[in-house]
C-alpha cells in the first residue's frame, strides 16, 4: 500500500507519449496506432497462429497509476482455467483490500467493483508450487485448481519471471499475469516504456502463452483438474479500453 501512496503523491506525468512504443513496434515490423486522441497506443502481432494485442495508456485498474501496459490474446483455453501470477507486493496489497471489503460486508462493491485478480487472491486457496519456491519472495500464484497451475509454471515461464524480476520488474512494479475465459492477460505499471521493457514483457507473455497451451494438453485428460464452480459468473473488468 505504501508504494501506491508514493506513486500517487508523485502525481501524473502529463499526456501519454507513445512515441517510444510506436518506434519499438516499427523496428520489429509490428502494426501500431495512436488511439483516443493520442492518449494511448495499440500494437498487434502474431504468435503461433494467434494475434496478441498490446495497449499502453491510461490504466484500467485503480492499483496502477499514471500509465499501464496490458496485453491480451485469445488462446481458446478451457473457460474454467483460472490461474493468476502477481508481483508479491501487489498480491499482499490486493489481499488486504479484499479482506477489508469482506469484513465490512460491502457486498455490492465486492460483486461489481472488485476485479478478478482481487477476488481470486481472496477466494482461491494458496497452492504450494515447487517451481515457485525460488521466486516466492517476488511473486505470488493462485488458481482454482493446482494441476493446471503446476503445469503452467514450467521451467521456461519460471525463467522468464526470474529474468523480469532482475530487469524490467526489478523495482517490484505492480504486475498481473492471468488466464480468464480462454484468454491470457498481462498488465503492469509502465510510466515510461523502454525497448528493454517492451521486449521483456513480450518475451514473458510469449512464454506464458506457450506454457498455458502446453498445460491445457497436459491436464486435458484429468477431469478433476477443471472445477465446475467458477468465479467468472461475476462481472468481468478485463475488456479493452481501446476500440478494436
PDB file of N, CA, C and O in Angstrom, residues 37-105:
ATOM      1  N   UNK A  37      -7.577  10.113 -29.209  1.00  0.00           N
ATOM      2  CA  UNK A  37      -6.961  11.437 -29.255  1.00  0.00           C
ATOM      3  C   UNK A  37      -5.518  11.400 -28.767  1.00  0.00           C
ATOM      4  O   UNK A  37      -5.079  12.249 -27.969  1.00  0.00           O
ATOM      5  N   UNK A  38      -4.806  10.400 -29.221  1.00  0.00           N
ATOM      6  CA  UNK A  38      -3.380  10.235 -28.916  1.00  0.00           C
ATOM      7  C   UNK A  38      -3.102   9.978 -27.447  1.00  0.00           C
ATOM      8  O   UNK A  38      -1.991  10.194 -26.970  1.00  0.00           O
ATOM      9  N   UNK A  39      -4.083   9.472 -26.688  1.00  0.00           N
ATOM     10  CA  UNK A  39      -3.861   9.170 -25.280  1.00  0.00           C
ATOM     11  C   UNK A  39      -3.425   7.724 -25.057  1.00  0.00           C
ATOM     12  O   UNK A  39      -3.291   7.288 -23.926  1.00  0.00           O
ATOM     13  N   UNK A  40      -3.203   6.991 -26.107  1.00  0.00           N
ATOM     14  CA  UNK A  40      -2.758   5.610 -25.963  1.00  0.00           C
ATOM     15  C   UNK A  40      -2.239   5.063 -27.273  1.00  0.00           C
ATOM     16  O   UNK A  40      -2.381   5.681 -28.331  1.00  0.00           O
ATOM     17  N   UNK A  41      -1.616   3.887 -27.200  1.00  0.00           N
ATOM     18  CA  UNK A  41      -1.070   3.207 -28.374  1.00  0.00           C
ATOM     19  C   UNK A  41      -1.515   1.752 -28.350  1.00  0.00           C
ATOM     20  O   UNK A  41      -1.533   1.117 -27.291  1.00  0.00           O
ATOM     21  N   UNK A  42      -1.874   1.240 -29.516  1.00  0.00           N
ATOM     22  CA  UNK A  42      -2.233  -0.168 -29.669  1.00  0.00           C
ATOM     23  C   UNK A  42      -1.260  -0.813 -30.636  1.00  0.00           C
ATOM     24  O   UNK A  42      -1.005  -0.291 -31.719  1.00  0.00           O
ATOM     25  N   UNK A  43      -0.696  -1.950 -30.231  1.00  0.00           N
ATOM     26  CA  UNK A  43       0.230  -2.720 -31.063  1.00  0.00           C
ATOM     27  C   UNK A  43      -0.323  -4.132 -31.195  1.00  0.00           C
ATOM     28  O   UNK A  43      -0.852  -4.686 -30.234  1.00  0.00           O
ATOM     29  N   UNK A  44      -0.202  -4.715 -32.382  1.00  0.00           N
ATOM     30  CA  UNK A  44      -0.650  -6.091 -32.584  1.00  0.00           C
ATOM     31  C   UNK A  44       0.439  -6.887 -33.285  1.00  0.00           C
ATOM     32  O   UNK A  44       1.217  -6.343 -34.080  1.00  0.00           O
ATOM     33  N   UNK A  45       0.481  -8.192 -32.953  1.00  0.00           N
ATOM     34  CA  UNK A  45       1.475  -9.060 -33.561  1.00  0.00           C
ATOM     35  C   UNK A  45       1.034 -10.516 -33.518  1.00  0.00           C
ATOM     36  O   UNK A  45       0.104 -10.866 -32.790  1.00  0.00           O
ATOM     37  N   UNK A  46       1.701 -11.377 -34.267  1.00  0.00           N
ATOM     38  CA  UNK A  46       1.318 -12.786 -34.347  1.00  0.00           C
ATOM     39  C   UNK A  46       2.088 -13.669 -33.370  1.00  0.00           C
ATOM     40  O   UNK A  46       3.209 -13.351 -32.977  1.00  0.00           O
ATOM     41  N   UNK A  47       1.455 -14.778 -32.970  1.00  0.00           N
ATOM     42  CA  UNK A  47       2.119 -15.790 -32.155  1.00  0.00           C
ATOM     43  C   UNK A  47       1.425 -17.129 -32.370  1.00  0.00           C
ATOM     44  O   UNK A  47       0.279 -17.317 -31.968  1.00  0.00           O
ATOM     45  N   UNK A  48       2.100 -18.029 -33.048  1.00  0.00           N
ATOM     46  CA  UNK A  48       1.587 -19.386 -33.273  1.00  0.00           C
ATOM     47  C   UNK A  48       0.167 -19.392 -33.817  1.00  0.00           C
ATOM     48  O   UNK A  48      -0.710 -20.112 -33.345  1.00  0.00           O
ATOM     49  N   UNK A  49      -0.082 -18.578 -34.826  1.00  0.00           N
ATOM     50  CA  UNK A  49      -1.399 -18.566 -35.454  1.00  0.00           C
ATOM     51  C   UNK A  49      -2.423 -17.701 -34.753  1.00  0.00           C
ATOM     52  O   UNK A  49      -3.552 -17.573 -35.225  1.00  0.00           O
ATOM     53  N   UNK A  50      -2.055 -17.098 -33.620  1.00  0.00           N
ATOM     54  CA  UNK A  50      -2.955 -16.199 -32.905  1.00  0.00           C
ATOM     55  C   UNK A  50      -2.431 -14.766 -33.013  1.00  0.00           C
ATOM     56  O   UNK A  50      -1.290 -14.538 -33.408  1.00  0.00           O
ATOM     57  N   UNK A  51      -3.266 -13.817 -32.663  1.00  0.00           N
ATOM     58  CA  UNK A  51      -2.869 -12.413 -32.673  1.00  0.00           C
ATOM     59  C   UNK A  51      -2.919 -11.858 -31.259  1.00  0.00           C
ATOM     60  O   UNK A  51      -3.969 -11.919 -30.608  1.00  0.00           O
ATOM     61  N   UNK A  52      -1.795 -11.347 -30.773  1.00  0.00           N
ATOM     62  CA  UNK A  52      -1.797 -10.696 -29.469  1.00  0.00           C
ATOM     63  C   UNK A  52      -1.978  -9.202 -29.655  1.00  0.00           C
ATOM     64  O   UNK A  52      -1.648  -8.636 -30.693  1.00  0.00           O
ATOM     65  N   UNK A  53      -2.511  -8.571 -28.638  1.00  0.00           N
ATOM     66  CA  UNK A  53      -2.794  -7.135 -28.672  1.00  0.00           C
ATOM     67  C   UNK A  53      -2.170  -6.484 -27.438  1.00  0.00           C
ATOM     68  O   UNK A  53      -2.409  -6.919 -26.311  1.00  0.00           O
ATOM     69  N   UNK A  54      -1.371  -5.465 -27.663  1.00  0.00           N
ATOM     70  CA  UNK A  54      -0.731  -4.712 -26.591  1.00  0.00           C
ATOM     71  C   UNK A  54      -1.317  -3.301 -26.581  1.00  0.00           C
ATOM     72  O   UNK A  54      -1.442  -2.668 -27.634  1.00  0.00           O
ATOM     73  N   UNK A  55      -1.669  -2.819 -25.407  1.00  0.00           N
ATOM     74  CA  UNK A  55      -2.214  -1.471 -25.259  1.00  0.00           C
ATOM     75  C   UNK A  55      -1.418  -0.736 -24.188  1.00  0.00           C
ATOM     76  O   UNK A  55      -1.130  -1.305 -23.133  1.00  0.00           O
ATOM     77  N   UNK A  56      -1.088   0.516 -24.467  1.00  0.00           N
ATOM     78  CA  UNK A  56      -0.409   1.345 -23.461  1.00  0.00           C
ATOM     79  C   UNK A  56      -1.136   2.669 -23.347  1.00  0.00           C
ATOM     80  O   UNK A  56      -1.449   3.312 -24.361  1.00  0.00           O
ATOM     81  N   UNK A  57      -1.448   3.042 -22.113  1.00  0.00           N
ATOM     82  CA  UNK A  57      -2.151   4.302 -21.911  1.00  0.00           C
ATOM     83  C   UNK A  57      -2.672   4.416 -20.496  1.00  0.00           C
ATOM     84  O   UNK A  57      -2.059   3.933 -19.544  1.00  0.00           O
ATOM     85  N   UNK A  58      -3.825   5.067 -20.344  1.00  0.00           N
ATOM     86  CA  UNK A  58      -4.435   5.297 -19.035  1.00  0.00           C
ATOM     87  C   UNK A  58      -4.827   3.950 -18.422  1.00  0.00           C
ATOM     88  O   UNK A  58      -5.400   3.100 -19.091  1.00  0.00           O
ATOM     89  N   UNK A  59      -4.516   3.730 -17.141  1.00  0.00           N
ATOM     90  CA  UNK A  59      -4.801   2.435 -16.505  1.00  0.00           C
ATOM     91  C   UNK A  59      -6.295   2.122 -16.413  1.00  0.00           C
ATOM     92  O   UNK A  59      -7.127   3.022 -16.301  1.00  0.00           O
ATOM     93  N   UNK A  60      -6.600   0.845 -16.449  1.00  0.00           N
ATOM     94  CA  UNK A  60      -7.952   0.353 -16.200  1.00  0.00           C
ATOM     95  C   UNK A  60      -8.116  -0.108 -14.758  1.00  0.00           C
ATOM     96  O   UNK A  60      -9.212  -0.458 -14.345  1.00  0.00           O
ATOM     97  N   UNK A  61      -7.041  -0.139 -14.012  1.00  0.00           N
ATOM     98  CA  UNK A  61      -7.067  -0.632 -12.637  1.00  0.00           C
ATOM     99  C   UNK A  61      -6.665   0.484 -11.666  1.00  0.00           C
ATOM    100  O   UNK A  61      -5.713   1.224 -11.933  1.00  0.00           O
ATOM    101  N   UNK A  62      -7.359   0.552 -10.537  1.00  0.00           N
ATOM    102  CA  UNK A  62      -7.056   1.593  -9.560  1.00  0.00           C
ATOM    103  C   UNK A  62      -5.721   1.362  -8.865  1.00  0.00           C
ATOM    104  O   UNK A  62      -5.134   2.308  -8.327  1.00  0.00           O
ATOM    105  N   UNK A  63      -5.223   0.123  -8.861  1.00  0.00           N
ATOM    106  CA  UNK A  63      -3.945  -0.139  -8.211  1.00  0.00           C
ATOM    107  C   UNK A  63      -2.765   0.183  -9.120  1.00  0.00           C
ATOM    108  O   UNK A  63      -1.608   0.032  -8.716  1.00  0.00           O
ATOM    109  N   UNK A  64      -3.036   0.616 -10.349  1.00  0.00           N
ATOM    110  CA  UNK A  64      -1.995   1.065 -11.268  1.00  0.00           C
ATOM    111  C   UNK A  64      -2.184   2.555 -11.491  1.00  0.00           C
ATOM    112  O   UNK A  64      -3.299   3.017 -11.754  1.00  0.00           O
ATOM    113  N   UNK A  65      -1.109   3.313 -11.404  1.00  0.00           N
ATOM    114  CA  UNK A  65      -1.193   4.758 -11.520  1.00  0.00           C
ATOM    115  C   UNK A  65      -0.459   5.254 -12.761  1.00  0.00           C
ATOM    116  O   UNK A  65       0.470   4.616 -13.253  1.00  0.00           O
ATOM    117  N   UNK A  66      -0.906   6.381 -13.239  1.00  0.00           N
ATOM    118  CA  UNK A  66      -0.300   7.088 -14.369  1.00  0.00           C
ATOM    119  C   UNK A  66      -0.472   6.344 -15.690  1.00  0.00           C
ATOM    120  O   UNK A  66      -1.280   6.716 -16.505  1.00  0.00           O
ATOM    121  N   UNK A  67       0.309   5.283 -15.914  1.00  0.00           N
ATOM    122  CA  UNK A  67       0.271   4.593 -17.199  1.00  0.00           C
ATOM    123  C   UNK A  67       0.329   3.071 -16.992  1.00  0.00           C
ATOM    124  O   UNK A  67       1.011   2.580 -16.094  1.00  0.00           O
ATOM    125  N   UNK A  68      -0.353   2.377 -17.881  1.00  0.00           N
ATOM    126  CA  UNK A  68      -0.418   0.912 -17.799  1.00  0.00           C
ATOM    127  C   UNK A  68      -0.101   0.320 -19.161  1.00  0.00           C
ATOM    128  O   UNK A  68      -0.506   0.860 -20.198  1.00  0.00           O
ATOM    129  N   UNK A  69       0.618  -0.801 -19.145  1.00  0.00           N
ATOM    130  CA  UNK A  69       0.785  -1.601 -20.354  1.00  0.00           C
ATOM    131  C   UNK A  69       0.048  -2.912 -20.137  1.00  0.00           C
ATOM    132  O   UNK A  69       0.219  -3.563 -19.108  1.00  0.00           O
ATOM    133  N   UNK A  70      -0.797  -3.275 -21.082  1.00  0.00           N
ATOM    134  CA  UNK A  70      -1.577  -4.505 -20.958  1.00  0.00           C
ATOM    135  C   UNK A  70      -1.533  -5.272 -22.271  1.00  0.00           C
ATOM    136  O   UNK A  70      -1.474  -4.688 -23.358  1.00  0.00           O
ATOM    137  N   UNK A  71      -1.590  -6.593 -22.160  1.00  0.00           N
ATOM    138  CA  UNK A  71      -1.592  -7.457 -23.330  1.00  0.00           C
ATOM    139  C   UNK A  71      -2.686  -8.503 -23.168  1.00  0.00           C
ATOM    140  O   UNK A  71      -2.990  -8.924 -22.055  1.00  0.00           O
ATOM    141  N   UNK A  72      -3.245  -8.919 -24.287  1.00  0.00           N
ATOM    142  CA  UNK A  72      -4.248  -9.974 -24.244  1.00  0.00           C
ATOM    143  C   UNK A  72      -4.222 -10.755 -25.546  1.00  0.00           C
ATOM    144  O   UNK A  72      -3.839 -10.228 -26.606  1.00  0.00           O
ATOM    145  N   UNK A  73      -4.640 -12.005 -25.464  1.00  0.00           N
ATOM    146  CA  UNK A  73      -4.723 -12.862 -26.642  1.00  0.00           C
ATOM    147  C   UNK A  73      -5.691 -13.996 -26.339  1.00  0.00           C
ATOM    148  O   UNK A  73      -5.686 -14.554 -25.238  1.00  0.00           O
ATOM    149  N   UNK A  74      -6.519 -14.326 -27.298  1.00  0.00           N
ATOM    150  CA  UNK A  74      -7.456 -15.432 -27.143  1.00  0.00           C
ATOM    151  C   UNK A  74      -6.747 -16.724 -27.549  1.00  0.00           C
ATOM    152  O   UNK A  74      -6.461 -16.947 -28.712  1.00  0.00           O
ATOM    153  N   UNK A  75      -6.452 -17.571 -26.552  1.00  0.00           N
ATOM    154  CA  UNK A  75      -5.785 -18.849 -26.800  1.00  0.00           C
ATOM    155  C   UNK A  75      -6.771 -20.007 -26.857  1.00  0.00           C
ATOM    156  O   UNK A  75      -6.372 -21.150 -27.047  1.00  0.00           O
ATOM    157  N   UNK A  76      -8.057 -19.704 -26.637  1.00  0.00           N
ATOM    158  CA  UNK A  76      -9.104 -20.738 -26.604  1.00  0.00           C
ATOM    159  C   UNK A  76      -8.778 -21.803 -25.559  1.00  0.00           C
ATOM    160  O   UNK A  76      -8.939 -22.998 -25.800  1.00  0.00           O
ATOM    161  N   UNK A  77      -8.322 -21.350 -24.416  1.00  0.00           N
ATOM    162  CA  UNK A  77      -8.097 -22.247 -23.292  1.00  0.00           C
ATOM    163  C   UNK A  77      -9.443 -22.657 -22.707  1.00  0.00           C
ATOM    164  O   UNK A  77     -10.465 -22.018 -22.978  1.00  0.00           O
ATOM    165  N   UNK A  78      -9.493 -23.709 -21.895  1.00  0.00           N
ATOM    166  CA  UNK A  78     -10.739 -24.057 -21.222  1.00  0.00           C
ATOM    167  C   UNK A  78     -11.268 -22.864 -20.431  1.00  0.00           C
ATOM    168  O   UNK A  78     -10.506 -22.169 -19.749  1.00  0.00           O
ATOM    169  N   UNK A  79     -12.564 -22.632 -20.520  1.00  0.00           N
ATOM    170  CA  UNK A  79     -13.155 -21.445 -19.883  1.00  0.00           C
ATOM    171  C   UNK A  79     -12.945 -21.436 -18.377  1.00  0.00           C
ATOM    172  O   UNK A  79     -12.886 -20.373 -17.757  1.00  0.00           O
ATOM    173  N   UNK A  80     -12.838 -22.614 -17.777  1.00  0.00           N
ATOM    174  CA  UNK A  80     -12.689 -22.690 -16.319  1.00  0.00           C
ATOM    175  C   UNK A  80     -11.237 -22.656 -15.864  1.00  0.00           C
ATOM    176  O   UNK A  80     -10.949 -22.810 -14.684  1.00  0.00           O
ATOM    177  N   UNK A  81     -10.314 -22.446 -16.788  1.00  0.00           N
ATOM    178  CA  UNK A  81      -8.896 -22.385 -16.441  1.00  0.00           C
ATOM    179  C   UNK A  81      -8.594 -21.010 -15.869  1.00  0.00           C
ATOM    180  O   UNK A  81      -8.421 -20.030 -16.607  1.00  0.00           O
ATOM    181  N   UNK A  82      -8.538 -20.889 -14.548  1.00  0.00           N
ATOM    182  CA  UNK A  82      -8.379 -19.614 -13.880  1.00  0.00           C
ATOM    183  C   UNK A  82      -7.082 -19.645 -13.067  1.00  0.00           C
ATOM    184  O   UNK A  82      -7.015 -20.242 -11.990  1.00  0.00           O
ATOM    185  N   UNK A  83      -6.056 -19.002 -13.600  1.00  0.00           N
ATOM    186  CA  UNK A  83      -4.738 -19.005 -12.977  1.00  0.00           C
ATOM    187  C   UNK A  83      -4.214 -17.577 -12.922  1.00  0.00           C
ATOM    188  O   UNK A  83      -4.457 -16.786 -13.830  1.00  0.00           O
ATOM    189  N   UNK A  84      -3.473 -17.269 -11.876  1.00  0.00           N
ATOM    190  CA  UNK A  84      -3.034 -15.895 -11.645  1.00  0.00           C
ATOM    191  C   UNK A  84      -1.637 -15.872 -11.048  1.00  0.00           C
ATOM    192  O   UNK A  84      -1.341 -16.583 -10.089  1.00  0.00           O
ATOM    193  N   UNK A  85      -0.779 -15.029 -11.619  1.00  0.00           N
ATOM    194  CA  UNK A  85       0.545 -14.737 -11.077  1.00  0.00           C
ATOM    195  C   UNK A  85       0.626 -13.226 -10.904  1.00  0.00           C
ATOM    196  O   UNK A  85       0.312 -12.473 -11.834  1.00  0.00           O
ATOM    197  N   UNK A  86       1.011 -12.774  -9.729  1.00  0.00           N
ATOM    198  CA  UNK A  86       1.166 -11.337  -9.489  1.00  0.00           C
ATOM    199  C   UNK A  86       2.496 -11.074  -8.808  1.00  0.00           C
ATOM    200  O   UNK A  86       3.095 -11.966  -8.203  1.00  0.00           O
ATOM    201  N   UNK A  87       2.948  -9.829  -8.902  1.00  0.00           N
ATOM    202  CA  UNK A  87       4.100  -9.427  -8.100  1.00  0.00           C
ATOM    203  C   UNK A  87       3.696  -9.540  -6.632  1.00  0.00           C
ATOM    204  O   UNK A  87       2.548  -9.329  -6.265  1.00  0.00           O
ATOM    205  N   UNK A  88       4.648  -9.906  -5.789  1.00  0.00           N
ATOM    206  CA  UNK A  88       4.344 -10.227  -4.394  1.00  0.00           C
ATOM    207  C   UNK A  88       3.735  -9.041  -3.636  1.00  0.00           C
ATOM    208  O   UNK A  88       2.746  -9.191  -2.917  1.00  0.00           O
ATOM    209  N   UNK A  89       4.334  -7.872  -3.791  1.00  0.00           N
ATOM    210  CA  UNK A  89       3.840  -6.699  -3.077  1.00  0.00           C
ATOM    211  C   UNK A  89       2.408  -6.372  -3.483  1.00  0.00           C
ATOM    212  O   UNK A  89       1.574  -6.023  -2.644  1.00  0.00           O
ATOM    213  N   UNK A  90       2.109  -6.507  -4.774  1.00  0.00           N
ATOM    214  CA  UNK A  90       0.748  -6.235  -5.236  1.00  0.00           C
ATOM    215  C   UNK A  90      -0.223  -7.259  -4.674  1.00  0.00           C
ATOM    216  O   UNK A  90      -1.338  -6.907  -4.272  1.00  0.00           O
ATOM    217  N   UNK A  91       0.169  -8.528  -4.638  1.00  0.00           N
ATOM    218  CA  UNK A  91      -0.704  -9.563  -4.091  1.00  0.00           C
ATOM    219  C   UNK A  91      -1.073  -9.256  -2.645  1.00  0.00           C
ATOM    220  O   UNK A  91      -2.245  -9.364  -2.243  1.00  0.00           O
ATOM    221  N   UNK A  92      -0.098  -8.854  -1.865  1.00  0.00           N
ATOM    222  CA  UNK A  92      -0.361  -8.539  -0.462  1.00  0.00           C
ATOM    223  C   UNK A  92      -1.282  -7.327  -0.344  1.00  0.00           C
ATOM    224  O   UNK A  92      -2.184  -7.291   0.504  1.00  0.00           O
ATOM    225  N   UNK A  93      -1.064  -6.342  -1.205  1.00  0.00           N
ATOM    226  CA  UNK A  93      -1.898  -5.138  -1.178  1.00  0.00           C
ATOM    227  C   UNK A  93      -3.341  -5.472  -1.549  1.00  0.00           C
ATOM    228  O   UNK A  93      -4.288  -5.003  -0.899  1.00  0.00           O
ATOM    229  N   UNK A  94      -3.537  -6.282  -2.593  1.00  0.00           N
ATOM    230  CA  UNK A  94      -4.889  -6.631  -3.028  1.00  0.00           C
ATOM    231  C   UNK A  94      -5.592  -7.538  -2.018  1.00  0.00           C
ATOM    232  O   UNK A  94      -6.803  -7.418  -1.801  1.00  0.00           O
ATOM    233  N   UNK A  95      -4.842  -8.443  -1.404  1.00  0.00           N
ATOM    234  CA  UNK A  95      -5.442  -9.304  -0.382  1.00  0.00           C
ATOM    235  C   UNK A  95      -5.937  -8.483   0.800  1.00  0.00           C
ATOM    236  O   UNK A  95      -7.021  -8.739   1.337  1.00  0.00           O
ATOM    237  N   UNK A  96      -5.154  -7.507   1.211  1.00  0.00           N
ATOM    238  CA  UNK A  96      -5.554  -6.646   2.326  1.00  0.00           C
ATOM    239  C   UNK A  96      -6.806  -5.853   1.972  1.00  0.00           C
ATOM    240  O   UNK A  96      -7.723  -5.708   2.795  1.00  0.00           O
ATOM    241  N   UNK A  97      -6.852  -5.357   0.735  1.00  0.00           N
ATOM    242  CA  UNK A  97      -8.021  -4.578   0.309  1.00  0.00           C
ATOM    243  C   UNK A  97      -9.265  -5.463   0.239  1.00  0.00           C
ATOM    244  O   UNK A  97     -10.357  -5.046   0.651  1.00  0.00           O
ATOM    245  N   UNK A  98      -9.109  -6.677  -0.282  1.00  0.00           N
ATOM    246  CA  UNK A  98     -10.241  -7.598  -0.377  1.00  0.00           C
ATOM    247  C   UNK A  98     -10.733  -7.988   1.007  1.00  0.00           C
ATOM    248  O   UNK A  98     -11.949  -8.053   1.261  1.00  0.00           O
ATOM    249  N   UNK A  99      -9.809  -8.245   1.914  1.00  0.00           N
ATOM    250  CA  UNK A  99     -10.191  -8.620   3.281  1.00  0.00           C
ATOM    251  C   UNK A  99     -10.974  -7.491   3.943  1.00  0.00           C
ATOM    252  O   UNK A  99     -11.971  -7.729   4.641  1.00  0.00           O
ATOM    253  N   UNK A 100     -10.534  -6.255   3.703  1.00  0.00           N
ATOM    254  CA  UNK A 100     -11.236  -5.119   4.294  1.00  0.00           C
ATOM    255  C   UNK A 100     -12.663  -5.029   3.771  1.00  0.00           C
ATOM    256  O   UNK A 100     -13.602  -4.762   4.530  1.00  0.00           O
ATOM    257  N   UNK A 101     -12.857  -5.270   2.479  1.00  0.00           N
ATOM    258  CA  UNK A 101     -14.206  -5.223   1.922  1.00  0.00           C
ATOM    259  C   UNK A 101     -15.072  -6.349   2.460  1.00  0.00           C
ATOM    260  O   UNK A 101     -16.255  -6.157   2.773  1.00  0.00           O
ATOM    261  N   UNK A 102     -14.494  -7.547   2.538  1.00  0.00           N
ATOM    262  CA  UNK A 102     -15.257  -8.682   3.051  1.00  0.00           C
ATOM    263  C   UNK A 102     -15.675  -8.457   4.506  1.00  0.00           C
ATOM    264  O   UNK A 102     -16.815  -8.715   4.884  1.00  0.00           O
ATOM    265  N   UNK A 103     -14.748  -7.992   5.341  1.00  0.00           N
ATOM    266  CA  UNK A 103     -15.047  -7.827   6.760  1.00  0.00           C
ATOM    267  C   UNK A 103     -16.019  -6.680   7.005  1.00  0.00           C
ATOM    268  O   UNK A 103     -16.742  -6.673   7.995  1.00  0.00           O
ATOM    269  N   UNK A 104     -16.063  -5.725   6.070  1.00  0.00           N
ATOM    270  CA  UNK A 104     -17.016  -4.627   6.202  1.00  0.00           C
ATOM    271  C   UNK A 104     -18.358  -4.957   5.555  1.00  0.00           C
ATOM    272  O   UNK A 104     -19.273  -4.135   5.547  1.00  0.00           O
ATOM    273  N   UNK A 105     -18.456  -6.176   4.991  1.00  0.00           N
ATOM    274  CA  UNK A 105     -19.696  -6.658   4.371  1.00  0.00           C
ATOM    275  C   UNK A 105     -20.190  -5.716   3.277  1.00  0.00           C
ATOM    276  O   UNK A 105     -21.377  -5.429   3.160  1.00  0.00           O
TER     277      UNK A 105
END
